[in-house]
Short mmCIF file of C-alpha atoms and ligand atoms in Angstrom, two decimals:
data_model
loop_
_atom_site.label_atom_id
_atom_site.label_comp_id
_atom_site.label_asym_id
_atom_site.label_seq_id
_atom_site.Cartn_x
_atom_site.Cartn_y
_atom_site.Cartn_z
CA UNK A 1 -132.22 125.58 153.89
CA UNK A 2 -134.23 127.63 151.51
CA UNK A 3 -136.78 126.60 149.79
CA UNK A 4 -139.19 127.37 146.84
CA UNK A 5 -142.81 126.50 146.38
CA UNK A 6 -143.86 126.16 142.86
CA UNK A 7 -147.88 125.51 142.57
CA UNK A 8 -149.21 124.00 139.36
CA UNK A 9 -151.56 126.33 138.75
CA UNK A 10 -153.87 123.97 138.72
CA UNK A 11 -156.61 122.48 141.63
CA UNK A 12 -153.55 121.16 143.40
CA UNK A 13 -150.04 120.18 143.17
CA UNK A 14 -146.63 121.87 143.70
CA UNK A 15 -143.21 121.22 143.38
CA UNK A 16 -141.17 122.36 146.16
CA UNK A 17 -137.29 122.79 145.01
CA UNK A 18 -134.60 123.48 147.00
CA UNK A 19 -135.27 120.62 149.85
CA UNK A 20 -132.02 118.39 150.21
CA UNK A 21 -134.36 115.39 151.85
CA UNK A 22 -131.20 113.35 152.33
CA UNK A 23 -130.33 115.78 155.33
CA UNK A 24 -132.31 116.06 158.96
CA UNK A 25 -134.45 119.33 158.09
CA UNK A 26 -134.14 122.43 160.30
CA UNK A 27 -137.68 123.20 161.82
CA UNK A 28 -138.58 126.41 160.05
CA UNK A 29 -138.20 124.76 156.99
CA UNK A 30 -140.11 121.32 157.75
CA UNK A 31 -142.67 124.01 158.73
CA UNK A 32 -143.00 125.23 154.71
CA UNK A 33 -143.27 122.10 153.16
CA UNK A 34 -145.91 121.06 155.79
CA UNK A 35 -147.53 124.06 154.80
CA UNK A 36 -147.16 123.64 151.27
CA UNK A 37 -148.72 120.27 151.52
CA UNK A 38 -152.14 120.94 153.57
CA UNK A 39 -152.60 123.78 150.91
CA UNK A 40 -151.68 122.02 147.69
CA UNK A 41 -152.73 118.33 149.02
CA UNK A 42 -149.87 117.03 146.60
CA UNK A 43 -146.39 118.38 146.60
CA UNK A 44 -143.58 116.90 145.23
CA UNK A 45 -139.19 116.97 144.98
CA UNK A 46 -137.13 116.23 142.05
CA UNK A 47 -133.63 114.58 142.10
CA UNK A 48 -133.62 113.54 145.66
CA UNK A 49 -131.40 110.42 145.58
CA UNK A 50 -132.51 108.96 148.67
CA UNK A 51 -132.11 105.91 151.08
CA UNK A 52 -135.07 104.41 152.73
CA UNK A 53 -134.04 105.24 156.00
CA UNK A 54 -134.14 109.17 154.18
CA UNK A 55 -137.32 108.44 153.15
CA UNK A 56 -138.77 106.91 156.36
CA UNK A 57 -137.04 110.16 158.40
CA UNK A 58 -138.47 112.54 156.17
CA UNK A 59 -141.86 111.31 156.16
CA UNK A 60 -142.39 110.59 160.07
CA UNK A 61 -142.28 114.10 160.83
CA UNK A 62 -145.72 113.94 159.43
CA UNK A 63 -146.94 111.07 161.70
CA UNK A 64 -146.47 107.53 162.30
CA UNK A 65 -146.04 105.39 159.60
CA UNK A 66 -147.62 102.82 158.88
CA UNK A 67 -145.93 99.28 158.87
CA UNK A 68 -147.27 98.00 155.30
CA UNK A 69 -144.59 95.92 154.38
CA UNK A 70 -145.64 92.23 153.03
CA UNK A 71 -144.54 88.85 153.30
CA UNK A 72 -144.03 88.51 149.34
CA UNK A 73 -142.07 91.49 148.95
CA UNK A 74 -138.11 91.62 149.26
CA UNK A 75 -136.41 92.65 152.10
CA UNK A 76 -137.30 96.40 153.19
CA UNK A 77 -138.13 98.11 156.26
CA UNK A 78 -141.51 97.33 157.55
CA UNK A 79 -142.53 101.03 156.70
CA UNK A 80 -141.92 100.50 152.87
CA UNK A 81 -144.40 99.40 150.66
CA UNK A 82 -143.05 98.43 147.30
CA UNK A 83 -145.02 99.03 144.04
CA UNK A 84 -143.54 97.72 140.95
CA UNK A 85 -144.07 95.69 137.88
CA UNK A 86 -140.34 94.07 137.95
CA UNK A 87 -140.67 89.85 138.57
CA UNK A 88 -137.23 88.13 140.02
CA UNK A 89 -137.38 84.31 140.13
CA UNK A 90 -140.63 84.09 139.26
CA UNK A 91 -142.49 86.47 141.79
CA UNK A 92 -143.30 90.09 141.68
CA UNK A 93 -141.24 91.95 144.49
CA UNK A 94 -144.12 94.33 145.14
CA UNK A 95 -147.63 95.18 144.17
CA UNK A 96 -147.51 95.60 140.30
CA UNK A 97 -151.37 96.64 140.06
CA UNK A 98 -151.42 99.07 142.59
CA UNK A 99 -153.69 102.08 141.53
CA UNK A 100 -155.90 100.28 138.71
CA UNK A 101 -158.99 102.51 140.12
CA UNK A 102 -159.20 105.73 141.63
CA UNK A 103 -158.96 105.26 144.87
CA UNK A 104 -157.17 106.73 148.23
CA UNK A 105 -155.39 104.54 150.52
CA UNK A 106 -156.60 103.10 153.34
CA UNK A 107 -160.09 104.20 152.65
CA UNK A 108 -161.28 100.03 154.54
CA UNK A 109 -159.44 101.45 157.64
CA UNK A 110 -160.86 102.41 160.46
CA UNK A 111 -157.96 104.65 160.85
CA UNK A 112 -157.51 105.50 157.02
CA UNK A 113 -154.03 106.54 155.29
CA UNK A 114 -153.17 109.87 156.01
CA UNK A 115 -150.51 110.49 153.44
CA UNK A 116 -148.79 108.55 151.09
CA UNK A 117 -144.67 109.46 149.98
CA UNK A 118 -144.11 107.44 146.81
CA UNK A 119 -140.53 107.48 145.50
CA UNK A 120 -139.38 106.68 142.10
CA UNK A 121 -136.26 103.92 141.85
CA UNK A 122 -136.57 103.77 138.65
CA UNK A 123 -139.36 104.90 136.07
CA UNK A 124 -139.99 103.39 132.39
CA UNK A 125 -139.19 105.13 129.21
CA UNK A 126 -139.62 105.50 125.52
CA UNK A 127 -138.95 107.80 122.96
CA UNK A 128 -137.56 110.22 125.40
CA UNK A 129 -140.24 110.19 127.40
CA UNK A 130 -141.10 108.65 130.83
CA UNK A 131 -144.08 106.43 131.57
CA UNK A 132 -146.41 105.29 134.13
CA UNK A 133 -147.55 108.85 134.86
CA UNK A 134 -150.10 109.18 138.37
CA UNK A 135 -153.08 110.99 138.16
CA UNK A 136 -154.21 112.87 141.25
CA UNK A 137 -157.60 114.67 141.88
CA UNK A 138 -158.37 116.87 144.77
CA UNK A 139 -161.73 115.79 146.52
CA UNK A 140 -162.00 119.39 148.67
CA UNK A 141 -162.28 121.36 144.82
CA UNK A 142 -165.10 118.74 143.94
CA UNK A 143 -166.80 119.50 147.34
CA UNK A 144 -166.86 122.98 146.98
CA UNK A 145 -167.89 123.38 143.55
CA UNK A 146 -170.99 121.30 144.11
CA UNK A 147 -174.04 123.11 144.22
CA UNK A 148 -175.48 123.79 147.71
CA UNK A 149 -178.52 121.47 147.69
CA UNK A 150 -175.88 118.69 146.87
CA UNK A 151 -173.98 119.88 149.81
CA UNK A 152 -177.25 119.79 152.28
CA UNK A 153 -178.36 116.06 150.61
CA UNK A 154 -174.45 114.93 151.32
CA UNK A 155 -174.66 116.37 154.94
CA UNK A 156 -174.53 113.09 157.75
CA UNK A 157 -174.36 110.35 155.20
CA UNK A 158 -171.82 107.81 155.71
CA UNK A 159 -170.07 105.01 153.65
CA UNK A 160 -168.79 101.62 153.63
CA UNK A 161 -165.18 101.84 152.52
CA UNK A 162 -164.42 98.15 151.43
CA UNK A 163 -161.25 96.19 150.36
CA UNK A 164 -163.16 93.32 149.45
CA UNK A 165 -164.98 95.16 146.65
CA UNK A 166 -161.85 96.74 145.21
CA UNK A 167 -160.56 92.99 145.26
CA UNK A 168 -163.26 92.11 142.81
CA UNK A 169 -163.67 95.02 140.77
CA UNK A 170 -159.94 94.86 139.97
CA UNK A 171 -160.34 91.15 139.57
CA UNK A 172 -157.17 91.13 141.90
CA UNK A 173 -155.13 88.27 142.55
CA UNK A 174 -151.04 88.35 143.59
CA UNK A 175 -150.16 90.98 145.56
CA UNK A 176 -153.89 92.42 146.49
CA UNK A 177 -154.28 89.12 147.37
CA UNK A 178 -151.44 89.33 150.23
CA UNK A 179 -152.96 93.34 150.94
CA UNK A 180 -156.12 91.68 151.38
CA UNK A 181 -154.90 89.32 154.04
CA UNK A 182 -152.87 91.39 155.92
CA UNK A 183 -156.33 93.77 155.96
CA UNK A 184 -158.79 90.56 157.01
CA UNK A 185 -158.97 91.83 160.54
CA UNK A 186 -160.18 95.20 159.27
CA UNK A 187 -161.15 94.44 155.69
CA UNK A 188 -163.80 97.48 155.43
CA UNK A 189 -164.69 100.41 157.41
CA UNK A 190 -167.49 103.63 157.45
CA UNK A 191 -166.38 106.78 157.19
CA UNK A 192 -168.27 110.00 156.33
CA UNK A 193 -169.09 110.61 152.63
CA UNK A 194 -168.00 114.26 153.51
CA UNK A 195 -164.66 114.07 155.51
CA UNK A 196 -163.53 117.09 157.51
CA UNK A 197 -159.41 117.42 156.87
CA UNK A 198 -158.31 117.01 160.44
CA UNK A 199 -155.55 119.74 159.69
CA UNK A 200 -156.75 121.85 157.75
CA UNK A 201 -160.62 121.91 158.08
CA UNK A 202 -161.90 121.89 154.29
CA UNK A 203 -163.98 119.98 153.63
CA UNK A 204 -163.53 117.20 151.41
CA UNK A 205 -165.57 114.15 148.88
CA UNK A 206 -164.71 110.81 150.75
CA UNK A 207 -166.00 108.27 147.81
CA UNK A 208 -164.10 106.59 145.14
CA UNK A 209 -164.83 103.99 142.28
CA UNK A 210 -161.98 101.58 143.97
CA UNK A 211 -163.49 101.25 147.92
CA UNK A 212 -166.99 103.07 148.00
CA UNK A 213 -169.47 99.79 148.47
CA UNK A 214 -172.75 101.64 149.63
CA UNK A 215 -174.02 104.50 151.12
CA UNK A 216 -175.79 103.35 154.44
CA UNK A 217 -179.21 104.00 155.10
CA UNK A 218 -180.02 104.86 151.23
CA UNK A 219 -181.62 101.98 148.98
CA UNK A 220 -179.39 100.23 146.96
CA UNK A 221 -180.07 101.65 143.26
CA UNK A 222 -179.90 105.45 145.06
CA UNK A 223 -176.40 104.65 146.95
CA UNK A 224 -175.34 103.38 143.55
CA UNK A 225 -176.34 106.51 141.26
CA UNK A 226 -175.44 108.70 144.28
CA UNK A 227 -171.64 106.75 144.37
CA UNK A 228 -171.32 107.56 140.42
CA UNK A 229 -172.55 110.57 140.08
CA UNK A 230 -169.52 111.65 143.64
CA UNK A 231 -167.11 109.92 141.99
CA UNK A 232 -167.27 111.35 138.65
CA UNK A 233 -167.47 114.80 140.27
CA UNK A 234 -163.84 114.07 141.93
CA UNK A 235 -162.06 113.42 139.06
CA UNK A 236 -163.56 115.98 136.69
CA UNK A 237 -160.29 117.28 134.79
CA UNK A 238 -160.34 120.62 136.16
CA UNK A 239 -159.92 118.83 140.08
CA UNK A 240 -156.88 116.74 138.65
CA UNK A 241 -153.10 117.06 138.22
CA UNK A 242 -151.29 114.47 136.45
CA UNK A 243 -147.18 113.71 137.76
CA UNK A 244 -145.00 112.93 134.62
CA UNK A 245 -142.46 110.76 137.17
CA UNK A 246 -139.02 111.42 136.72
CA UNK A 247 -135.94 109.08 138.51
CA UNK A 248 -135.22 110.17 142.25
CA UNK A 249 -138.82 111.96 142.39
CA UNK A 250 -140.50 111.83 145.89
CA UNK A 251 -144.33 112.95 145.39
CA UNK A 252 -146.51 113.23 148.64
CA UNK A 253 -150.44 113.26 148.83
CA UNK A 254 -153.16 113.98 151.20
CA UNK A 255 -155.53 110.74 151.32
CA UNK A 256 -158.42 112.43 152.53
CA UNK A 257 -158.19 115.22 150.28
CA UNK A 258 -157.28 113.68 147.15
CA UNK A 259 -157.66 110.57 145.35
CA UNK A 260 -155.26 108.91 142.82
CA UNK A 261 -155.05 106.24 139.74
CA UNK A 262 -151.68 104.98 137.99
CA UNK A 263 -151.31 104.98 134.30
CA UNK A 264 -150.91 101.23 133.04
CA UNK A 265 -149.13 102.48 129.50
CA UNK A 266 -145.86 101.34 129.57
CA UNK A 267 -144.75 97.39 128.62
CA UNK A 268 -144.02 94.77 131.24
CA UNK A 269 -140.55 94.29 129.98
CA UNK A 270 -139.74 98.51 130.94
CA UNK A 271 -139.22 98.16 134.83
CA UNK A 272 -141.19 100.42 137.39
CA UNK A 273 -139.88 100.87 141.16
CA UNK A 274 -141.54 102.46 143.87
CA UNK A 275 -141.47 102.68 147.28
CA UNK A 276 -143.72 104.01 149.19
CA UNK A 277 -144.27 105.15 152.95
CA UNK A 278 -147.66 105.69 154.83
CA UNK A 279 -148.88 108.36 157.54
CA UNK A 280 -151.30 106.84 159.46
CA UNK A 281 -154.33 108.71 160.05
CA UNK A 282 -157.12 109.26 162.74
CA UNK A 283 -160.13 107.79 163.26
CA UNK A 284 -162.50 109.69 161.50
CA UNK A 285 -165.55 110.78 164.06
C1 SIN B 301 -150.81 103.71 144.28
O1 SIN B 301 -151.95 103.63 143.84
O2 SIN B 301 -150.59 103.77 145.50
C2 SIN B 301 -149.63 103.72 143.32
C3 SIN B 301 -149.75 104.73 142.25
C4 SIN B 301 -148.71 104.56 141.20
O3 SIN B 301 -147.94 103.60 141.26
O4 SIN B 301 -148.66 105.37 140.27
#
């Protein structure tokens, strides 16, 4: 198979064309989009009209997946995750709020998400014009344009990584709600506030306004400012790369490396369908 690799031109992002994901990938060129992806930390296909079981084959020859699937959600394989705003008989059939904060996945794990493969089903439009765009912003770029006494204050810190604070800062109910239990065991986690990409060594900004509680060992009104003033830095606009979805889409992204927020800007009655499939990550010291 031959494929292309089209950067954004921007911090991250690429769109790799070519890739027929409903077919078993010959090594050399599972080797270029693995490539692709540690060095634009978000790469994604157009017009692959896949199964789940393409899906789940495709995106276990980055790792194990993660079984996410929840008890309120239709029938799926336990590696898909479902994120949508559709309701049948009364109940959502996936997680309709999912991405209300920046965030990355799996941040309250002890073993965090290592990538995330979100497919579109089916995307909202109007006017021409689809909706319900994701924002991405690469963490590594905000790392390395901070200045170097930043760097040397960051150096050692760690944070607490908590589901139980994105629960209440998203006022979550429904489907967080079932997240949340299936997380109890493990509901939050401390990681360092400057991760080291296990693959690819950069270095990379592990805070976000969804999970990042407190910094431990600072008082609480410095781990606070410090918390804003990371978080800001990650999603300046020139560290972000927005995907205008399109049907059949499959978009992966690094969750060390990046962080992500949905757009809420298209109506209720306009169905959104997602599914989604999770690389689970290592442990991170
Ligand atoms: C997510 O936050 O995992 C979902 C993002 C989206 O639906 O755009």
């Amino acid at each position: 198979m031959t494929i292309q690799v089209k950067p954004s031109g921007l911090a991250l992002g690429a769109e790799v064309v070519g890739a027929d994901l409903t077919q078993p990938l010959d090594d050399a060129t599972f080797a270029q989009i693995r490539d692709a992806f540690y060095k634009h930390e978000v790469i994604y296909f157009r017009g692959q009209t896949l199964s789940d079981e393409d899906q789940i084959r495709f995106t276990a020859r980055f790792g194990e997946l993660r079984k996410l699937k929840l008890a309120s959600q239709p029938q799926v394989d336990p590696e898909i995750f479902v994120v949508s705003n559709i309701v049948k008989d009364g109940k959502h059939i996936g997680s309709y709020d999912a991405g209300t904060l920046w965030h990355t996945d799996g941040a309250y794990l002890a073993k965090p998400h290592a990538i995330s493969a979100l497919r579109a089903l089916e995307v909202p439009a109007q006017a021409g014009r689809t909706l319900g765009d994701t924002n991405f912003a690469s963490t590594s770029a905000a790392y390395d344009a901070l200045p170097q006494s930043m760097k040397k204050r960051l150096e050692g810190l760690q944070a607490v990584q908590s589901f139980a604070q994105h629960l209440v800062k998203t006022g979550g109910g429904g489907v967080k709600k079932d997240v949340y239990a299936a997380a109890k065991a493990d509901p939050e986690a401390i990681h360092p506030l400057v991760r080291v990409h296990p693959v690819n060594g950069r270095k990379c900004l592990y805070v976000t306004e969804g999970y990042t509680a407190r910094i431990v060992g600072l008082p609480e009104d410095e781990s606070r400012d410090l918390i804003a003033e990371l978080a800001s830095q990650c999603t300046r606009p020139e560290f972000t790369y927005r995907h205008n979805w399109q049907q059949h889409d499959l978009v992966m992204w690094d969750d060390c490396s990046t962080q992500h927020k949905a757009t809420f800007d298209y109506p209720a009655s306009l169905p959104r369908l997602m599914h989604r499939t999770t690389v689970v990550g290592a442990p991170t010291s």
